[in-house]
Short mmCIF file of C-alpha atoms in Angstrom, two decimals:
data_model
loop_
_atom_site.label_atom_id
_atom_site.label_comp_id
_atom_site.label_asym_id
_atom_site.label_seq_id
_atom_site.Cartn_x
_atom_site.Cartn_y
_atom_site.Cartn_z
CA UNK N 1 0.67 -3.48 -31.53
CA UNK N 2 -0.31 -4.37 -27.97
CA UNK N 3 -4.15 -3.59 -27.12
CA UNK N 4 -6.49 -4.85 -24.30
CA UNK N 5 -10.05 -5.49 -25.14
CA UNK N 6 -12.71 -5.60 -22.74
CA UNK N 7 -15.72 -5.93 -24.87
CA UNK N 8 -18.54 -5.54 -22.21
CA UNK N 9 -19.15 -1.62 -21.23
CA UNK N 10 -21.77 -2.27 -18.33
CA UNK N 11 -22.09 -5.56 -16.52
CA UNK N 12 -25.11 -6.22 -14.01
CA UNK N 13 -25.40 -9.05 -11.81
CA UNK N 14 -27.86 -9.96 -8.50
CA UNK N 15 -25.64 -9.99 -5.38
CA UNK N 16 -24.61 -13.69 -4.54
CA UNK N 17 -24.88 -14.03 -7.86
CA UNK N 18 -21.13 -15.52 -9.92
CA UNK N 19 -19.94 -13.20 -12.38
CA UNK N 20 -17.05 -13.40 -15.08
CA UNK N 21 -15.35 -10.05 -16.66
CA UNK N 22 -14.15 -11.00 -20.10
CA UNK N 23 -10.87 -9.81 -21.54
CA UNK N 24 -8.89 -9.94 -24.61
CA UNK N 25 -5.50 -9.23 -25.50
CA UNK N 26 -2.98 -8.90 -28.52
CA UNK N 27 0.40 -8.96 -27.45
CA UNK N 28 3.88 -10.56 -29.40
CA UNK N 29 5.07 -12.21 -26.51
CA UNK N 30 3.99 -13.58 -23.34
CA UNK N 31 2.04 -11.62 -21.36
CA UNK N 32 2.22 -9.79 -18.22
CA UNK N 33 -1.60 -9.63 -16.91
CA UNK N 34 -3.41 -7.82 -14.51
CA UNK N 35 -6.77 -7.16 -13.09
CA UNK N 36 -7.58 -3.60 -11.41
CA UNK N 37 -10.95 -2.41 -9.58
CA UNK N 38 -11.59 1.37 -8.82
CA UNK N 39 -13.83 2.53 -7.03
CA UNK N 40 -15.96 5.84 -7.18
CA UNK N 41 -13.93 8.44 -6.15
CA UNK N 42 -10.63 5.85 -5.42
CA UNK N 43 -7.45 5.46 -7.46
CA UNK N 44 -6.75 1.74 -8.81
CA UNK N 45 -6.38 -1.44 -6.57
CA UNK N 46 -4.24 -4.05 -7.93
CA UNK N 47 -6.90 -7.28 -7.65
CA UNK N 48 -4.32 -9.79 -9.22
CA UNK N 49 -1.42 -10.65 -11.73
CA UNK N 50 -0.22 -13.05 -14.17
CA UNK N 51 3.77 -13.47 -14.66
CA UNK N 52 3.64 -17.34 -15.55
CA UNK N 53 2.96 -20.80 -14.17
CA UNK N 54 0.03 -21.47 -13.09
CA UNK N 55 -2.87 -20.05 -15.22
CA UNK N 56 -5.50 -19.70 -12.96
CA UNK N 57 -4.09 -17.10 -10.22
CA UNK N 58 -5.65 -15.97 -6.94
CA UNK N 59 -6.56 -12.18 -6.17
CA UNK N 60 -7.86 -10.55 -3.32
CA UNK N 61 -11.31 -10.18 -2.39
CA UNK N 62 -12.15 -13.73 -3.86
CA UNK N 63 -11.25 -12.78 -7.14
CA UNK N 64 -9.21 -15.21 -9.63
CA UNK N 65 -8.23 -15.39 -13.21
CA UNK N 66 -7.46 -17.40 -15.62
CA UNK N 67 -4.81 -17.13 -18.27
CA UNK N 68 -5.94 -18.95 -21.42
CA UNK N 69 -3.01 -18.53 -24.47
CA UNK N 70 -5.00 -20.31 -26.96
CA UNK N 71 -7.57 -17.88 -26.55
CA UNK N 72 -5.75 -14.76 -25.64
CA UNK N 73 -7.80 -13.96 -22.78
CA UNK N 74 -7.76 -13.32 -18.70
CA UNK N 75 -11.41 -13.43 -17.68
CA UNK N 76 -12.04 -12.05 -14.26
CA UNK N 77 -14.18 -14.57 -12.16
CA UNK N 78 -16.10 -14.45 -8.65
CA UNK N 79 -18.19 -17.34 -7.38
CA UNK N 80 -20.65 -15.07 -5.20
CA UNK N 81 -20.43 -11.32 -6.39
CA UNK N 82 -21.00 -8.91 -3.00
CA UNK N 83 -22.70 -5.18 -3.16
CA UNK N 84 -19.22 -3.70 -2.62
CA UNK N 85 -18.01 -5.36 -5.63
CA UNK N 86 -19.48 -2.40 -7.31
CA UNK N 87 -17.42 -0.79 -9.45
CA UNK N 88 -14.98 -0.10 -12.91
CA UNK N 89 -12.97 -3.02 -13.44
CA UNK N 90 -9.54 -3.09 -15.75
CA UNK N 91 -7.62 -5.45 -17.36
CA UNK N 92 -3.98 -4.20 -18.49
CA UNK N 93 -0.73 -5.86 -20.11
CA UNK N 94 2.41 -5.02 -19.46
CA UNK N 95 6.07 -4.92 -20.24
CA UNK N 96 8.39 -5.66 -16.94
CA UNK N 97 11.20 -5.06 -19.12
CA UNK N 98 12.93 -1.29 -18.33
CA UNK N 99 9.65 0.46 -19.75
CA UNK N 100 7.32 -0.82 -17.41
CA UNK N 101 4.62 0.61 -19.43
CA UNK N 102 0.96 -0.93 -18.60
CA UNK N 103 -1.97 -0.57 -21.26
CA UNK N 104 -5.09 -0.73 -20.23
CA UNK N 105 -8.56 -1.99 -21.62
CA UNK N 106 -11.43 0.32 -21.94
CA UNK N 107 -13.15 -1.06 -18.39
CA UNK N 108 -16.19 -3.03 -17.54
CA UNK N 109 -18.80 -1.20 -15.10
CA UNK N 110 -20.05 -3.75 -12.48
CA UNK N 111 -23.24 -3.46 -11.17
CA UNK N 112 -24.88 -5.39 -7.95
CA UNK N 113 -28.74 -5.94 -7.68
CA UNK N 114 -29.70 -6.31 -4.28
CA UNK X 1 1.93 -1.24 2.18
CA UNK X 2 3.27 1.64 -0.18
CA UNK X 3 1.17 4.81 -0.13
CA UNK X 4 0.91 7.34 -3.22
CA UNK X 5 -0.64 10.50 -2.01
CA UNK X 6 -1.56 12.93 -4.66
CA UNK X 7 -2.87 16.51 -4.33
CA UNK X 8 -4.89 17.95 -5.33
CA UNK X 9 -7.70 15.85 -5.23
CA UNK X 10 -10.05 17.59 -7.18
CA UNK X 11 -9.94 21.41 -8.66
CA UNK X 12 -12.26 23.36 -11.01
CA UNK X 13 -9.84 25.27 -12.92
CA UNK X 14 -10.69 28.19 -15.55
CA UNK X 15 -9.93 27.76 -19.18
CA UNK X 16 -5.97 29.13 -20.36
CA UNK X 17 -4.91 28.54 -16.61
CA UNK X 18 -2.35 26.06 -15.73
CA UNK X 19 -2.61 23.59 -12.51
CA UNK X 20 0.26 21.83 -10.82
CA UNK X 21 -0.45 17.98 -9.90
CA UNK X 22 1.43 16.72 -6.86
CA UNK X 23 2.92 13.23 -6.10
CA UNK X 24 4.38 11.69 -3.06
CA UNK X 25 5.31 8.63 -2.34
CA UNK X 26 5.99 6.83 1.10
CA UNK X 27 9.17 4.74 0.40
CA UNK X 28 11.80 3.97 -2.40
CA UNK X 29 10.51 3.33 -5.91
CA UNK X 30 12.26 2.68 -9.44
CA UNK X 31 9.23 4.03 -11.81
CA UNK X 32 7.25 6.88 -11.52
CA UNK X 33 4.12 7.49 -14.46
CA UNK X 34 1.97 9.82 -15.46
CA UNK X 35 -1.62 8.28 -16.58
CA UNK X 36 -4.91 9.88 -17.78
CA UNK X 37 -8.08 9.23 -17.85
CA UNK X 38 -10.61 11.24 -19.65
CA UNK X 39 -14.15 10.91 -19.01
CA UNK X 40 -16.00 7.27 -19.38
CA UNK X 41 -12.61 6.44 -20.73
CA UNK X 42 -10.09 4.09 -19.48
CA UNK X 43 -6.19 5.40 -18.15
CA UNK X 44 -3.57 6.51 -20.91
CA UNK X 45 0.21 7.05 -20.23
CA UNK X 46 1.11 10.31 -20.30
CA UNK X 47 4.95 10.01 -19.24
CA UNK X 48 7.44 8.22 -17.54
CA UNK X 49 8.84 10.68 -15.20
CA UNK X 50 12.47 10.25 -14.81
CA UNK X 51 14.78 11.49 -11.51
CA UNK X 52 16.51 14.54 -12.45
CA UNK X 53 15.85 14.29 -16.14
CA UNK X 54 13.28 15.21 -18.51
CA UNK X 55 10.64 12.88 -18.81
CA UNK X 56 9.72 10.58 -21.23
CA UNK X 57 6.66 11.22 -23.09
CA UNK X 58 3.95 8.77 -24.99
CA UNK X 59 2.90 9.44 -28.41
CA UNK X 60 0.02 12.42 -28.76
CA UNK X 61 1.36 14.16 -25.46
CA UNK X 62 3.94 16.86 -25.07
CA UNK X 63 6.64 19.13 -22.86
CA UNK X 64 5.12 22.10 -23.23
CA UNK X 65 1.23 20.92 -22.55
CA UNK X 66 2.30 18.42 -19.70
CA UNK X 67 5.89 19.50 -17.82
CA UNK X 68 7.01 16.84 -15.24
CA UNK X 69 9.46 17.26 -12.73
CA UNK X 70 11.19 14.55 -10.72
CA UNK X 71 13.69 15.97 -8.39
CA UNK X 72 13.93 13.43 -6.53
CA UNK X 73 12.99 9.33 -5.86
CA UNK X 74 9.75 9.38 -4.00
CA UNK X 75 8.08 13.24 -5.72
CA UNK X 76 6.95 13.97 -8.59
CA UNK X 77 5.00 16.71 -10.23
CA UNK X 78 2.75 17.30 -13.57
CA UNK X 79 1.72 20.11 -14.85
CA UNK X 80 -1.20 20.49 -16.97
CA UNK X 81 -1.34 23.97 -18.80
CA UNK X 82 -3.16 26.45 -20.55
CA UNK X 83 -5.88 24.23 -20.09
CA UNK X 84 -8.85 23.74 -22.06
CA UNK X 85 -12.30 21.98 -21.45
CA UNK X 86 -10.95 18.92 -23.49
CA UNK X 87 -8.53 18.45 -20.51
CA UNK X 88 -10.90 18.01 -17.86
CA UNK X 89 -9.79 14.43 -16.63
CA UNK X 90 -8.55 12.20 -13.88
CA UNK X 91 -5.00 12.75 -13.79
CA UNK X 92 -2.99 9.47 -11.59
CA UNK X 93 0.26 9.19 -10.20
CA UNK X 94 1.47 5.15 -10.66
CA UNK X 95 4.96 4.01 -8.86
CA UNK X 96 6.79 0.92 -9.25
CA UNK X 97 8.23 0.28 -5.53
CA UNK X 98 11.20 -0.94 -4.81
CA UNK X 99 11.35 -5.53 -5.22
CA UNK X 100 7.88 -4.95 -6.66
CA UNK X 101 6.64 -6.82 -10.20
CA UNK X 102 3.19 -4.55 -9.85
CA UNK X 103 2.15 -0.66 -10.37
CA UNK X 104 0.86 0.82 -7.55
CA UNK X 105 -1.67 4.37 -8.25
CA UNK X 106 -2.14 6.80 -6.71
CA UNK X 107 -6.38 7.97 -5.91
CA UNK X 108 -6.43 10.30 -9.03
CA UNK X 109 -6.86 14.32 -9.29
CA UNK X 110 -10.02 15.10 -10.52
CA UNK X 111 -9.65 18.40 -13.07
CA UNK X 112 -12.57 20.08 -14.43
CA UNK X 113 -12.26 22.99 -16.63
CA UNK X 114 -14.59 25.65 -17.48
#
């Protein structure tokens, strides 16, 4: 069965600081990937996605990923984390077949030190 | 970019009461979801809520707890009834627009029953 595993809960890192979100997935095929923030009181912003190609993929915000198959992960990376990175981060697989179903890992909690 | 607006925001609602959820989208989309997300929890799919149909419900969710309506391409509704305390969630709207490989959400209704 497909699952997402984000095995950190709460995350804290000094602003300017780099920070890396781990996640983990089990899936039969190849993966659809994708990183979502949320905000306090805000619905989910799409940060970036992995289809194919390239493995290392671009988001907004400074944001990028990288797709590693051998290791079934997508960790979430920023070179210089800002205070309004603050917030619940999720990683989620996918099926762009007719479903379109995403499932979601359990979320990381970022938080910035001044 | 595409807009999901979904009302209520927030409610308190009373225990064996029923609330309506409302979803609008701004332009043409081929998907329309369901998702919730309980408390310190990350999102579940509820349904996939399909135009002039009944939806399609996930395993552990059902008609007569959570009745969808679709009548048409960009609205959708969910119902959440005779609620209970354990309900008391984050209910979001998701769309898939039109030429889009992504899921776009909606900001969330907050429900808290008493």
């Amino acid at each position: 069965a497909q699952s997402v595993t984000q095995p950190d809960i709460h995350i804290t890192v000094s602003e300017g600081a780099s920070l890396e979100l781990r996640c983990n997935y089990s899936y039969g095929a190849t993966p659809y990937l994708f990183w979502y923030v949320q905000s306090p009181g805000q619905g989910l912003q799409l940060l970036l996605k992995y289809f194919s190609g390239d493995t290392l993929v671009q988001g907004i915000k400074g944001f990028e990923a990288e797709f590693k198959r051998s290791q079934s992960s997508f960790n979430l990376r920023k070179p210089s984390v800002h205070w309004s990175d603050a917030a619940e981060y999720f990683c989620a697989v996918g099926e762009l077949d007719s479903s379109y179903k995403l499932i979601f890992g359990s979320g990381t909690r970022l938080l910035v030190r001044p | 970019s595409a807009v999901i607006s979904q009302k209520p925001s927030r409610d308190i609602c009373q225990r064996g009461t029923s609330l309506t959820i409302q979803c609008q989208v701004d332009s043409q989309v081929t998907m329309m979801f369901w998702y919730r997300q309980q408390p310190g929890q990350s999102l579940t799919l509820i349904a996939t809520a399909n135009q002039g149909s009944e939806a399609t419900y996930e395993s552990g969710f059902v008609i007569d707890k959570f009745p969808i309506s679709r009548p048409n391409l960009t609205f959708s509704t969910l119902t959440v009834s005779n609620m209970s305390p354990e309900d008391s969630s984050i209910y979001l709207c998701s769309a898939r627009f039109s030429g889009a490989n992504v899921l776009t959400f909606g900001a969330g209704s907050r429900l808290t029953v008493l």
